[in-house]
PDB file of C-alpha atoms in Angstrom:
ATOM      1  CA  UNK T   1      85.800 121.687  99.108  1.00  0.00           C
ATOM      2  CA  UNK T   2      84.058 118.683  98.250  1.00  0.00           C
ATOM      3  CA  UNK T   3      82.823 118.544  94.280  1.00  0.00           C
ATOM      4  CA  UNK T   4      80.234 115.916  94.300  1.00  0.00           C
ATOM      5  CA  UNK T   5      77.188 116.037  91.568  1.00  0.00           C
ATOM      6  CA  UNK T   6      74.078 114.868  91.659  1.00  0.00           C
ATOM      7  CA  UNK T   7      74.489 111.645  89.677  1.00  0.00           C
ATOM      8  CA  UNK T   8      77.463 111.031  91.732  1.00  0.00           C
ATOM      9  CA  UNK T   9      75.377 111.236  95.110  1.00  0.00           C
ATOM     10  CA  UNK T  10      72.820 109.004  93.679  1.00  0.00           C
ATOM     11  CA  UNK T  11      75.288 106.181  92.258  1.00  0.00           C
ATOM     12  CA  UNK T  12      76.900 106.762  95.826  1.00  0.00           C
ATOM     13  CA  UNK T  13      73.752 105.780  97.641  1.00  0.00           C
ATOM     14  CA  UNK T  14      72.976 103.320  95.404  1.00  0.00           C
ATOM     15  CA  UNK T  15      76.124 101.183  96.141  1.00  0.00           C
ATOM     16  CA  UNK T  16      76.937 102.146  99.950  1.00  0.00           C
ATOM     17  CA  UNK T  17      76.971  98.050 100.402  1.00  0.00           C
ATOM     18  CA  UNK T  18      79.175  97.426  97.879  1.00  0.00           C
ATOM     19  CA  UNK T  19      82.725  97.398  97.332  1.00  0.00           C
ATOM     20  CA  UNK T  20      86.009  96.292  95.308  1.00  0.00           C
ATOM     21  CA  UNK T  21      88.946  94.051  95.413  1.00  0.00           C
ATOM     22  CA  UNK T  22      91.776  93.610  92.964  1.00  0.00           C
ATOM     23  CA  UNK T  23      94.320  91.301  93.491  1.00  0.00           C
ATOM     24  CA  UNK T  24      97.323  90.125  91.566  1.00  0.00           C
ATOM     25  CA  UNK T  25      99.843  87.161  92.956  1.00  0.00           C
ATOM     26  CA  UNK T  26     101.515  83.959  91.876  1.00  0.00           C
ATOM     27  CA  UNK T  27      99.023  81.644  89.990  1.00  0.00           C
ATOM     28  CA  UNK T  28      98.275  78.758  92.341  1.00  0.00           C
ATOM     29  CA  UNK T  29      95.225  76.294  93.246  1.00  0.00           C
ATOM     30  CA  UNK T  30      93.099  77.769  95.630  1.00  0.00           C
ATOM     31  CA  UNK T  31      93.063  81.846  95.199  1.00  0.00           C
ATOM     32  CA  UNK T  32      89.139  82.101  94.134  1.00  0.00           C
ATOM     33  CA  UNK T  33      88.131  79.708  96.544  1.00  0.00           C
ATOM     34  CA  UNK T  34      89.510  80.880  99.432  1.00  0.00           C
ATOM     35  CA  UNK T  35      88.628  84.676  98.359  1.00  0.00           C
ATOM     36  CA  UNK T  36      85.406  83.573  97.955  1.00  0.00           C
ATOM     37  CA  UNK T  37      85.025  81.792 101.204  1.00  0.00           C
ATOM     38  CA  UNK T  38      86.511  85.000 103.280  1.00  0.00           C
ATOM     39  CA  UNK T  39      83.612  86.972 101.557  1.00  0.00           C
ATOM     40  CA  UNK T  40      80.643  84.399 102.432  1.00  0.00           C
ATOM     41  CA  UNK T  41      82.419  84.263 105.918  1.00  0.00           C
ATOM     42  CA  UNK T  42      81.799  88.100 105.991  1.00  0.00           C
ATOM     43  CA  UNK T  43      77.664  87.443 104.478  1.00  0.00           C
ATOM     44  CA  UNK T  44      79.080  89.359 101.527  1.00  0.00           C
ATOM     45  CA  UNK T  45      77.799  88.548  97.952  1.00  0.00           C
ATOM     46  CA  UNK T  46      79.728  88.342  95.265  1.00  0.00           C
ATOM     47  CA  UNK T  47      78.492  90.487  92.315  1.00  0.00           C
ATOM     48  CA  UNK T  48      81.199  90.394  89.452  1.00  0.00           C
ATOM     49  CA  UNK T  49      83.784  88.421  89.152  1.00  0.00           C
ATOM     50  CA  UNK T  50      86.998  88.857  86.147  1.00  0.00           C
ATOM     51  CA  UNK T  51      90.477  86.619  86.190  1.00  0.00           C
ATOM     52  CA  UNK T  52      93.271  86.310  84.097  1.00  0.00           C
ATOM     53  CA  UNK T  53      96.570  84.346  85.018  1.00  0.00           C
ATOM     54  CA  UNK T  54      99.681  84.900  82.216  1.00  0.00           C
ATOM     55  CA  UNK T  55     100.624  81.330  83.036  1.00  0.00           C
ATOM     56  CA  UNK T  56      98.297  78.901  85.010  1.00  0.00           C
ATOM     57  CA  UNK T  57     101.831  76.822  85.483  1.00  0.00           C
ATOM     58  CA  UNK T  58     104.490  79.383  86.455  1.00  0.00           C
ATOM     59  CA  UNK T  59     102.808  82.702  85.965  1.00  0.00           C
ATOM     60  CA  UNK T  60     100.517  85.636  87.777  1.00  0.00           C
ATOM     61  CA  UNK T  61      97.318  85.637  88.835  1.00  0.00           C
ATOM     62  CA  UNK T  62      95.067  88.823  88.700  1.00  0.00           C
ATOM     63  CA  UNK T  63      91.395  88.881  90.109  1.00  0.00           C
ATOM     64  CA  UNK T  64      88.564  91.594  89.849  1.00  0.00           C
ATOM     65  CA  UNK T  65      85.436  91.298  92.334  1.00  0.00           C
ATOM     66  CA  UNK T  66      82.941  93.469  93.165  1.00  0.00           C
ATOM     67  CA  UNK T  67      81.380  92.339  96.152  1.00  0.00           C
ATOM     68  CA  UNK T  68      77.906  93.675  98.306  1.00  0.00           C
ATOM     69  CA  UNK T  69      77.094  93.375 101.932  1.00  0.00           C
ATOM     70  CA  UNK T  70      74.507  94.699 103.799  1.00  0.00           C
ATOM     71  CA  UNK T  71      76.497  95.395 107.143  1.00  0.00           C
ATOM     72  CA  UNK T  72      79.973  96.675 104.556  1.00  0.00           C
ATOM     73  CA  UNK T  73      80.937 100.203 106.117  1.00  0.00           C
ATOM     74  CA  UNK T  74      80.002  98.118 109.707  1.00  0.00           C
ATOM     75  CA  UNK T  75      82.728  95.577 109.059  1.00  0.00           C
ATOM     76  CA  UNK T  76      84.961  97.459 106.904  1.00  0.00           C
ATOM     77  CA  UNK T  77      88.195  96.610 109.020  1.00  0.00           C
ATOM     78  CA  UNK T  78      87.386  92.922 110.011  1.00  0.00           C
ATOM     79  CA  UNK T  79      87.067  92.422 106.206  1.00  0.00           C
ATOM     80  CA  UNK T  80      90.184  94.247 105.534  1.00  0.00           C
ATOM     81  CA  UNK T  81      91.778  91.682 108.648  1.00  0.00           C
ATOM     82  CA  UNK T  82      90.872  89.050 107.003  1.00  0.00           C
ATOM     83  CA  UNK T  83      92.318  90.442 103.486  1.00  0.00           C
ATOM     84  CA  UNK T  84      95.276  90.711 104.692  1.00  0.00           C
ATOM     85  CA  UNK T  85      95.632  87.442 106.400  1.00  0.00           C
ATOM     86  CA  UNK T  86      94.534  85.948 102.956  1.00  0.00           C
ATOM     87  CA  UNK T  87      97.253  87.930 101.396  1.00  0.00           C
ATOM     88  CA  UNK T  88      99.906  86.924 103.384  1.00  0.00           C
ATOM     89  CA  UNK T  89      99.184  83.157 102.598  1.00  0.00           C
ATOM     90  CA  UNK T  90      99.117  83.843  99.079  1.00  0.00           C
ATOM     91  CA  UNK T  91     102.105  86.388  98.800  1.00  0.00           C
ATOM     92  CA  UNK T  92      99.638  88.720  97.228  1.00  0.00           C
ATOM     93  CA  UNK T  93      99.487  92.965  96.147  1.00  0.00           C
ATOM     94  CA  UNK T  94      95.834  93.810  96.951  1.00  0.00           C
ATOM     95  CA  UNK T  95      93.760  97.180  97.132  1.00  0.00           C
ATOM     96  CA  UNK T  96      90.352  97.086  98.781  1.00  0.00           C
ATOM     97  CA  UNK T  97      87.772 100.234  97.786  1.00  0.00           C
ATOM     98  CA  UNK T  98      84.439 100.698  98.916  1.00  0.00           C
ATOM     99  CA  UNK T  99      81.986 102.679  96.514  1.00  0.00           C
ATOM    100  CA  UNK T 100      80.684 105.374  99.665  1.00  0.00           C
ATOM    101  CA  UNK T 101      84.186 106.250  99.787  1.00  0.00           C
ATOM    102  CA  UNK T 102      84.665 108.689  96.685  1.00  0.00           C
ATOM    103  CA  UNK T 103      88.082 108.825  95.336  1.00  0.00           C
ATOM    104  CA  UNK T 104      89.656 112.496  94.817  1.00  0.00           C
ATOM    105  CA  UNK T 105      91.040 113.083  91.276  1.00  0.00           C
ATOM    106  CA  UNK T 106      93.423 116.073  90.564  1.00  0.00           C
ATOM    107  CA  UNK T 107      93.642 117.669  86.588  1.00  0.00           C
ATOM    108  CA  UNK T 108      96.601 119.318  85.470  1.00  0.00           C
ATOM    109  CA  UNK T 109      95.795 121.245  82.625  1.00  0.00           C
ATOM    110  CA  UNK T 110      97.686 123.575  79.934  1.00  0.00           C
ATOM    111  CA  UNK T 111      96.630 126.503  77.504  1.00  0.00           C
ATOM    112  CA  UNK T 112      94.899 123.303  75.155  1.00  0.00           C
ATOM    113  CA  UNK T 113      91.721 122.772  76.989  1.00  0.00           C
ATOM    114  CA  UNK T 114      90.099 119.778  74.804  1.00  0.00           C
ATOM    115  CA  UNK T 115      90.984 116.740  77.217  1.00  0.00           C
ATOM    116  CA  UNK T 116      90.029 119.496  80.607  1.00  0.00           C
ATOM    117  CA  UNK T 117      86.480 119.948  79.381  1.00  0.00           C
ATOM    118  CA  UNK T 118      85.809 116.088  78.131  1.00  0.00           C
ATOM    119  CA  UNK T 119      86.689 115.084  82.249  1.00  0.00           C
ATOM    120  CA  UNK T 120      84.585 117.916  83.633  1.00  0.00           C
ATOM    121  CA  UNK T 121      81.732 117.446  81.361  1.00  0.00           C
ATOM    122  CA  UNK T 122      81.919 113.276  82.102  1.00  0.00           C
ATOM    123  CA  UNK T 123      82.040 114.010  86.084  1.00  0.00           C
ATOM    124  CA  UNK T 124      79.069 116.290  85.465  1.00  0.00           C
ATOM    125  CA  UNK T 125      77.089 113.672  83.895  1.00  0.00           C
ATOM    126  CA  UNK T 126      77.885 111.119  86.461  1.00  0.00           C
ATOM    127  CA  UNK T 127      80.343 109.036  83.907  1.00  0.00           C
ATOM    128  CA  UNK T 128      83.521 109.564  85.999  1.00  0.00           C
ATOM    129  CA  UNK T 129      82.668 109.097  89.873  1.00  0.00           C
ATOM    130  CA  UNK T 130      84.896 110.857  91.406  1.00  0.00           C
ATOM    131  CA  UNK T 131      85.801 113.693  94.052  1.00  0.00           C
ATOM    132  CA  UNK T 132      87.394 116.451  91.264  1.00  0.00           C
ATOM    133  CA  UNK T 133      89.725 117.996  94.379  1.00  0.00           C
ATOM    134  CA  UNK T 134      91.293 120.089  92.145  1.00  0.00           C
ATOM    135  CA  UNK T 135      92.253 122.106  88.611  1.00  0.00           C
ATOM    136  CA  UNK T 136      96.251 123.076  88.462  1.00  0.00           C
ATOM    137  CA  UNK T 137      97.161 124.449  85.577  1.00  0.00           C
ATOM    138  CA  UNK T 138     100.356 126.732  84.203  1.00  0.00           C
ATOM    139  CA  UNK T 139      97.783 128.459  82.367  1.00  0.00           C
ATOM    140  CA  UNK T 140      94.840 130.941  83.005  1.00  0.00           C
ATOM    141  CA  UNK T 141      92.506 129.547  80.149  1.00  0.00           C
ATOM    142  CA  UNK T 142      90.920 126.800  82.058  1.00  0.00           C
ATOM    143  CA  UNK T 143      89.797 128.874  85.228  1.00  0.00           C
ATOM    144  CA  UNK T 144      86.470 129.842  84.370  1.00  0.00           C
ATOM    145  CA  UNK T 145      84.853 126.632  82.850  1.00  0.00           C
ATOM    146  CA  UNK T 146      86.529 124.942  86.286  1.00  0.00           C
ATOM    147  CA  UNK T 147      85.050 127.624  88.455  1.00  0.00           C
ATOM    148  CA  UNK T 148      81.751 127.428  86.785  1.00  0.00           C
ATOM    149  CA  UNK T 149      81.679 123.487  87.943  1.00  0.00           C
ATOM    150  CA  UNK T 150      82.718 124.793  91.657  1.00  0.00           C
ATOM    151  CA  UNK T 151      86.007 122.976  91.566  1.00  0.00           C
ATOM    152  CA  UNK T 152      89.194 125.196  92.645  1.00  0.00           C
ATOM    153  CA  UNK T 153      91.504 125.876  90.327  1.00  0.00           C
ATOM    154  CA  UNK T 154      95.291 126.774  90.904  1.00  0.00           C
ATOM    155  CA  UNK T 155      97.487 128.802  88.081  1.00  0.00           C
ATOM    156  CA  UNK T 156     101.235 128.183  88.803  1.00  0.00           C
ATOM    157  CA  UNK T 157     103.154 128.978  86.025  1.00  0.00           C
ATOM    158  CA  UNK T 158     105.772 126.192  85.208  1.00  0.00           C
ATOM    159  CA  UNK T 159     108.769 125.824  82.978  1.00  0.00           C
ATOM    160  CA  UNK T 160     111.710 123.647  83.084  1.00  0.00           C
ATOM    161  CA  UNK T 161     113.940 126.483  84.857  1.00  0.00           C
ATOM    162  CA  UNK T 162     111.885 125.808  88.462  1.00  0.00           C
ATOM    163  CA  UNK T 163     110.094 122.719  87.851  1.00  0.00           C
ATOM    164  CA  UNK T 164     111.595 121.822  91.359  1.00  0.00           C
ATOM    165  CA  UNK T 165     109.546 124.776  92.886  1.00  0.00           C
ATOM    166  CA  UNK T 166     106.741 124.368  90.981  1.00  0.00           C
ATOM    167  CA  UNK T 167     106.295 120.697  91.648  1.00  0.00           C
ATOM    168  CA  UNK T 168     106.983 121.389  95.585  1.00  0.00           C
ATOM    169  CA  UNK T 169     103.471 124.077  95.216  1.00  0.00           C
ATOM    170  CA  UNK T 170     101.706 120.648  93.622  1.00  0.00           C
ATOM    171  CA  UNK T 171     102.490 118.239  95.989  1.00  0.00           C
ATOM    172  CA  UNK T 172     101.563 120.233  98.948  1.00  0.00           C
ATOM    173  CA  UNK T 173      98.370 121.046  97.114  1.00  0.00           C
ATOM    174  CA  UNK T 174      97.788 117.124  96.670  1.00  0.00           C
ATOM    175  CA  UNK T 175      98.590 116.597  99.894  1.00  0.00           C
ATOM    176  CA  UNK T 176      95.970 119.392 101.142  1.00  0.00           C
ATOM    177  CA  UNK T 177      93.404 117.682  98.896  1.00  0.00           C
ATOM    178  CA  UNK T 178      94.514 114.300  99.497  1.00  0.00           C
ATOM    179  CA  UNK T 179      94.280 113.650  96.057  1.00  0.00           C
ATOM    180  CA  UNK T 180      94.423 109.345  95.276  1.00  0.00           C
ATOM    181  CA  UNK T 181      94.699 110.110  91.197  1.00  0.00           C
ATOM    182  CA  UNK T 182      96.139 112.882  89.011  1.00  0.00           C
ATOM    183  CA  UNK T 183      94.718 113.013  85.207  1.00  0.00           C
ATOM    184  CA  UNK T 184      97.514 115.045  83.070  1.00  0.00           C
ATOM    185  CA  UNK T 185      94.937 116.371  80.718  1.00  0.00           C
ATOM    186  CA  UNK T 186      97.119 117.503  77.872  1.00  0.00           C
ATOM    187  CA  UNK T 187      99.540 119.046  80.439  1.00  0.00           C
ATOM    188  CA  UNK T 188     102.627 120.181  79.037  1.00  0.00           C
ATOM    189  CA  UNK T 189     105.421 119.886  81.340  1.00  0.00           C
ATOM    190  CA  UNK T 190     107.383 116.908  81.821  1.00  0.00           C
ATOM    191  CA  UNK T 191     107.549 115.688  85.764  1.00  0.00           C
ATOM    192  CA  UNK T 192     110.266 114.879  87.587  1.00  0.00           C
ATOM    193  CA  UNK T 193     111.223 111.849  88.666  1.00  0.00           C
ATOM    194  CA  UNK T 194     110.733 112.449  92.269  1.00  0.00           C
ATOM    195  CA  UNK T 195     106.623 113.796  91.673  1.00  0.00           C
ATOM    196  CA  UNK T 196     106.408 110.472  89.864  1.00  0.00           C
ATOM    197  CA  UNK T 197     107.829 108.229  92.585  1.00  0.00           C
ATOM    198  CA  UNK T 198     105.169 110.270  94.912  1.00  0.00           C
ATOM    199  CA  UNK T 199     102.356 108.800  93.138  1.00  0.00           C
ATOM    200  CA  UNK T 200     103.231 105.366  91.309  1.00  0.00           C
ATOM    201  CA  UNK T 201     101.112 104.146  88.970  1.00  0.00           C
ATOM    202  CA  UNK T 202      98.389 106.745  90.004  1.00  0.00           C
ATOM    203  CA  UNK T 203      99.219 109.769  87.314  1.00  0.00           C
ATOM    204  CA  UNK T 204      97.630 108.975  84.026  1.00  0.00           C
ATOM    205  CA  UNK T 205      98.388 111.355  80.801  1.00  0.00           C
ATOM    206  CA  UNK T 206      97.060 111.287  77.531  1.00  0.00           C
ATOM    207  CA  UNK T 207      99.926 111.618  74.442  1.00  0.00           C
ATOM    208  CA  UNK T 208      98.675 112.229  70.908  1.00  0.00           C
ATOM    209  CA  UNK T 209     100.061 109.487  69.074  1.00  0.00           C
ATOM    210  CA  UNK T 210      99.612 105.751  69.073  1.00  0.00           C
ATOM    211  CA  UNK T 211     102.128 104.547  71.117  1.00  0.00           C
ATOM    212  CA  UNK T 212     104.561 103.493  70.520  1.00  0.00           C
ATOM    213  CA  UNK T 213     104.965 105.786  67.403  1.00  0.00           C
ATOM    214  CA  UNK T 214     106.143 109.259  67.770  1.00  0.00           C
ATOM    215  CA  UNK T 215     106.969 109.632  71.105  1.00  0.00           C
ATOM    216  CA  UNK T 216     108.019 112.955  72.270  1.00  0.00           C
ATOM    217  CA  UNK T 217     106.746 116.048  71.529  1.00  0.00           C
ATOM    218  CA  UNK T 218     105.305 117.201  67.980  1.00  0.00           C
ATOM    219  CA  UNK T 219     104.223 113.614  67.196  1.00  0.00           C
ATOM    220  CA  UNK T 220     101.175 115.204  64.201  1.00  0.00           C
ATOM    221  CA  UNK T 221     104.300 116.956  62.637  1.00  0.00           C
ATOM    222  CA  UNK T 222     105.945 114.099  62.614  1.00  0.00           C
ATOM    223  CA  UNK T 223     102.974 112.117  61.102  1.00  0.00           C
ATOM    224  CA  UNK T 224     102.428 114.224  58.475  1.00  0.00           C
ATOM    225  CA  UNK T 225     106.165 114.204  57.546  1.00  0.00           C
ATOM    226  CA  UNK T 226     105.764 110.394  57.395  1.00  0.00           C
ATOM    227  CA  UNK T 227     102.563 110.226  55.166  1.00  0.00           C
ATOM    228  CA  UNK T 228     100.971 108.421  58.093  1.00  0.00           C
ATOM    229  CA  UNK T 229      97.034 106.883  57.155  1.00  0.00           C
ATOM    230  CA  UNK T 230      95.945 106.799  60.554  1.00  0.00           C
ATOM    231  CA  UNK T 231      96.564 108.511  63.806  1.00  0.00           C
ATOM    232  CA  UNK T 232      95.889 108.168  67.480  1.00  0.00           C
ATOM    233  CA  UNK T 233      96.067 108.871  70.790  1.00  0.00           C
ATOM    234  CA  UNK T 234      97.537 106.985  73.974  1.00  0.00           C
ATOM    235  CA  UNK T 235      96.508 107.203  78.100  1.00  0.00           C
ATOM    236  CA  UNK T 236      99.080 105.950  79.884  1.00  0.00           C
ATOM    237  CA  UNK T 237     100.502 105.563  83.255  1.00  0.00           C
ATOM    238  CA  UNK T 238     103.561 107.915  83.881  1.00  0.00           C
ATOM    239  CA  UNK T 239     106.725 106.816  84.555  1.00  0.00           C
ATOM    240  CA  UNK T 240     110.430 108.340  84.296  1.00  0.00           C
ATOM    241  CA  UNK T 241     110.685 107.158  81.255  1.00  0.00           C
ATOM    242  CA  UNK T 242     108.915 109.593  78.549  1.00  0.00           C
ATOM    243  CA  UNK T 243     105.351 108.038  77.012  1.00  0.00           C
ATOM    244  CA  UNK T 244     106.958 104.771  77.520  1.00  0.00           C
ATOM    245  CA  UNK T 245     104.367 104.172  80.948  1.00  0.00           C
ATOM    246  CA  UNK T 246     101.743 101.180  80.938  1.00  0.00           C
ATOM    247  CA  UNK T 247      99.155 101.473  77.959  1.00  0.00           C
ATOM    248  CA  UNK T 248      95.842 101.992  79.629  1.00  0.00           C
ATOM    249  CA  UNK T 249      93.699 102.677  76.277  1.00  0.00           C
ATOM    250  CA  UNK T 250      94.606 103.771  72.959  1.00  0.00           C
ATOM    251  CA  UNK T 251      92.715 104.346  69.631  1.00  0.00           C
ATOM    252  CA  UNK T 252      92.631 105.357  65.935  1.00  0.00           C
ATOM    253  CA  UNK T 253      90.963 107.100  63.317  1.00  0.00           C
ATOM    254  CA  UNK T 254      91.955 107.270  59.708  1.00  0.00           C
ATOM    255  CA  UNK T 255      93.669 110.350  58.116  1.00  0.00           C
ATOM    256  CA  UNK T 256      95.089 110.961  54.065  1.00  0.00           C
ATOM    257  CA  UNK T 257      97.247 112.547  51.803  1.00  0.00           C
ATOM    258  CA  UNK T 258      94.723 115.581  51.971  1.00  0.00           C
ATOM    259  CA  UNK T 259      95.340 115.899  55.977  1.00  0.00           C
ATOM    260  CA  UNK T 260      97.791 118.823  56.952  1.00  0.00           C
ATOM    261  CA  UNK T 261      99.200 118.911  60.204  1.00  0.00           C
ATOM    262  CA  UNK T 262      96.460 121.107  62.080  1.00  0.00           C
ATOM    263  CA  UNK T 263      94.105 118.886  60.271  1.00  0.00           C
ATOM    264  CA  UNK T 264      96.085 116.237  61.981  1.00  0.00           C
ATOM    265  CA  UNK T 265      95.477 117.713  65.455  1.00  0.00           C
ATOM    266  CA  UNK T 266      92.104 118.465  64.898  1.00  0.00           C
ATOM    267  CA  UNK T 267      91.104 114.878  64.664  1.00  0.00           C
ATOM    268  CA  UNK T 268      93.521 113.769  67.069  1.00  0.00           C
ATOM    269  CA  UNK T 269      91.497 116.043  69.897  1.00  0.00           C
ATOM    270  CA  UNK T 270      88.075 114.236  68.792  1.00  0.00           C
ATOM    271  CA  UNK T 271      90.051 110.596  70.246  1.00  0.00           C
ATOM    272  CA  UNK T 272      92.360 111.819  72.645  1.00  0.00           C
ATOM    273  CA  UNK T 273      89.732 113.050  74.682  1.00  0.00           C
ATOM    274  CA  UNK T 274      87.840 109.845  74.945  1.00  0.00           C
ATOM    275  CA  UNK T 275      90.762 107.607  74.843  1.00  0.00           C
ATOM    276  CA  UNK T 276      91.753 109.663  77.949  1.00  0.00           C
ATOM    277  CA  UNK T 277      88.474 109.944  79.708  1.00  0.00           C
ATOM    278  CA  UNK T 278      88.415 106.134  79.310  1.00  0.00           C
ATOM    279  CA  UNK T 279      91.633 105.923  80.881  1.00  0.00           C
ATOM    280  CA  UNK T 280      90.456 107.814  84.053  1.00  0.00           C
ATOM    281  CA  UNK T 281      87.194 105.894  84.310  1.00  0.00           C
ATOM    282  CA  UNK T 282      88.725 102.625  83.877  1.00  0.00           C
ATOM    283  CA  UNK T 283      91.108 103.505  87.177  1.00  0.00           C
ATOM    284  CA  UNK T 284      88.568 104.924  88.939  1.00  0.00           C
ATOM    285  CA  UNK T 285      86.970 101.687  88.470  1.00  0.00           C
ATOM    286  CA  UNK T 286      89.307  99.592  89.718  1.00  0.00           C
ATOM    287  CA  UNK T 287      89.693  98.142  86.334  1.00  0.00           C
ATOM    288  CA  UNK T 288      93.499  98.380  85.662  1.00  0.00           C
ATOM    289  CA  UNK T 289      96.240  96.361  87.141  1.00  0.00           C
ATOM    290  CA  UNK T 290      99.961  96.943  86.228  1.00  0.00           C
ATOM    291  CA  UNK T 291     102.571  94.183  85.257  1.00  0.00           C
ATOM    292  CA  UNK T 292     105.716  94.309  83.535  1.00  0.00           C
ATOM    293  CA  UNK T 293     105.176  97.927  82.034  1.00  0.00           C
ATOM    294  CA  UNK T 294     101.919  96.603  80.467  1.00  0.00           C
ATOM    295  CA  UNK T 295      98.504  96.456  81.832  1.00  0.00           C
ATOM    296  CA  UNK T 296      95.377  94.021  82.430  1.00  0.00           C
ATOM    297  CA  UNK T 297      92.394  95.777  81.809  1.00  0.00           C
ATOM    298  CA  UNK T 298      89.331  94.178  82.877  1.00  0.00           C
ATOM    299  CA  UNK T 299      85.933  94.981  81.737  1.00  0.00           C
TER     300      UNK T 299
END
């Protein structure tokens, strides 16, 4: 099944001509101007353009364009030649996407809901273009909000006792789907590190703290214990390590001495759903490019 909306269709159609490339490489003379002869050379027109280099002497190079062509899904593969030629040259990690090709998210949800129904309610306004393959969750409470939006939805229960036959069920549901992201929307099992090496850099979560702080679980317990004045939430890449993944987005919002700790994660929900739907959009977007553990996010 295929969950496409509306406004999804319509911001599909609008850019069939256009697509993106993200690039990241040693910093050298000579990257934008040979990119951007490659695209002319194509009769493509560049649309937006973002850079940053750590170190224009000794450091790395990374490079947003979006790019529009009238004759795009025509040429697709001579472009992507000539990428890769370029690339070569350059020594450079590139990813090419073209906006009529709709990328397929996957959710994996929990009993806690919040973050589930901030992602469904974004794809249904058009604000997260994507292909939402699929809803897994180790709980029943998401299924009919999911179902309502015509997305499948999978219940396999998990816990830490057959996490390695649990995960095999996921990954041969991602595979079925052929799923490019997975969005662990307040998903409360921790993966192994085999599921992560199966999709690096392309799992995002969302923990309720400000990362670095309180890392783990029970981080609003551990806030109030501390007398903390402000809280927040963190979307992150996953890796093996626990909430210690590239920083995507984080944010704030102030708390006091009058704050419990359900008060706590009552205004942690109104952020961590935004700070995660931004988190998802941002990828989707081609926005995010990992280096060193840390992130450039362009806008």
């Amino acid at each position: 099944m295929t969950s496409i909306n509306p406004q999804i269709d319509h911001y599909m159609n609008k850019n069939k001509n256009r697509a993106r490339l993200l690039v990241s490489c040693p910093d050298q003379p000579g990257i934008v101007s040979t990119i951007s002869t490659l695209l002319f050379n194509h009769q493509a027109n560049i649309v937006e353009s973002s850079q940053y280099t750590t170190d224009p002497s000794d450091g790395r190079f990374f490079l947003r364009i979006v790019f529009e062509s009238e004759h795009l899904q025509e040429n697709e593969e001579q472009i992507r030649s000539s990428i890769k030629e370029v690339a070569e040259r350059f020594d450079m990690k590139w990813t090419l996407s073209f906006l009529y090709q709709l990328k397929k998210t996957a959710i994996f949800a929990s009993k806690d809901i919040t973050c589930l129904r901030e992602l469904l309610y974004q794809w249904e306004s058009g604000d997260l273009v994507t292909d939402i393959a699929l809803v897994i969750s180790n709980h029943e409470t998401g299924r009919d909000i999911v179902e309502s939006f015509g997305i499948p939805f999978y219940h396999i229960p998990a816990n830490k006792d057959i996490r390695k036959e649990v995960e095999a069920k996921q990954l041969k549901l991602l595979e079925e789907h052929q799923v490019d992201l997975i969005v662990l929307a307040r998903y409360m099992q921790i993966l192994t590190p085999d599921f992560v090496a199966a999709y690096p850099s392309k799992i995002i979560n969302i923990h309720h703290s400000f990362l670095p702080a309180f890392i783990g679980a029970n981080p609003h317990k551990r806030a109030y214990e501390r007398g903390v004045k402000l809280i927040g939430a963190t979307s992150h890449y996953v890796t093996d390590d626990l909430d210690e993944g590239p920083i995507i987005e984080q944010d704030l919002i102030r708390v006091d001495h009058r704050n419990h700790v359900e008060d706590l994660k009552k205004k942690g929900r109104l952020i961590e759903r935004s700070v995660l739907a931004r988190g998802v959009k941002w990828d989707l977007e081609d926005r995010v490019l990992v280096h060193e553990n840390k992130t450039i996010v362009f806008d």
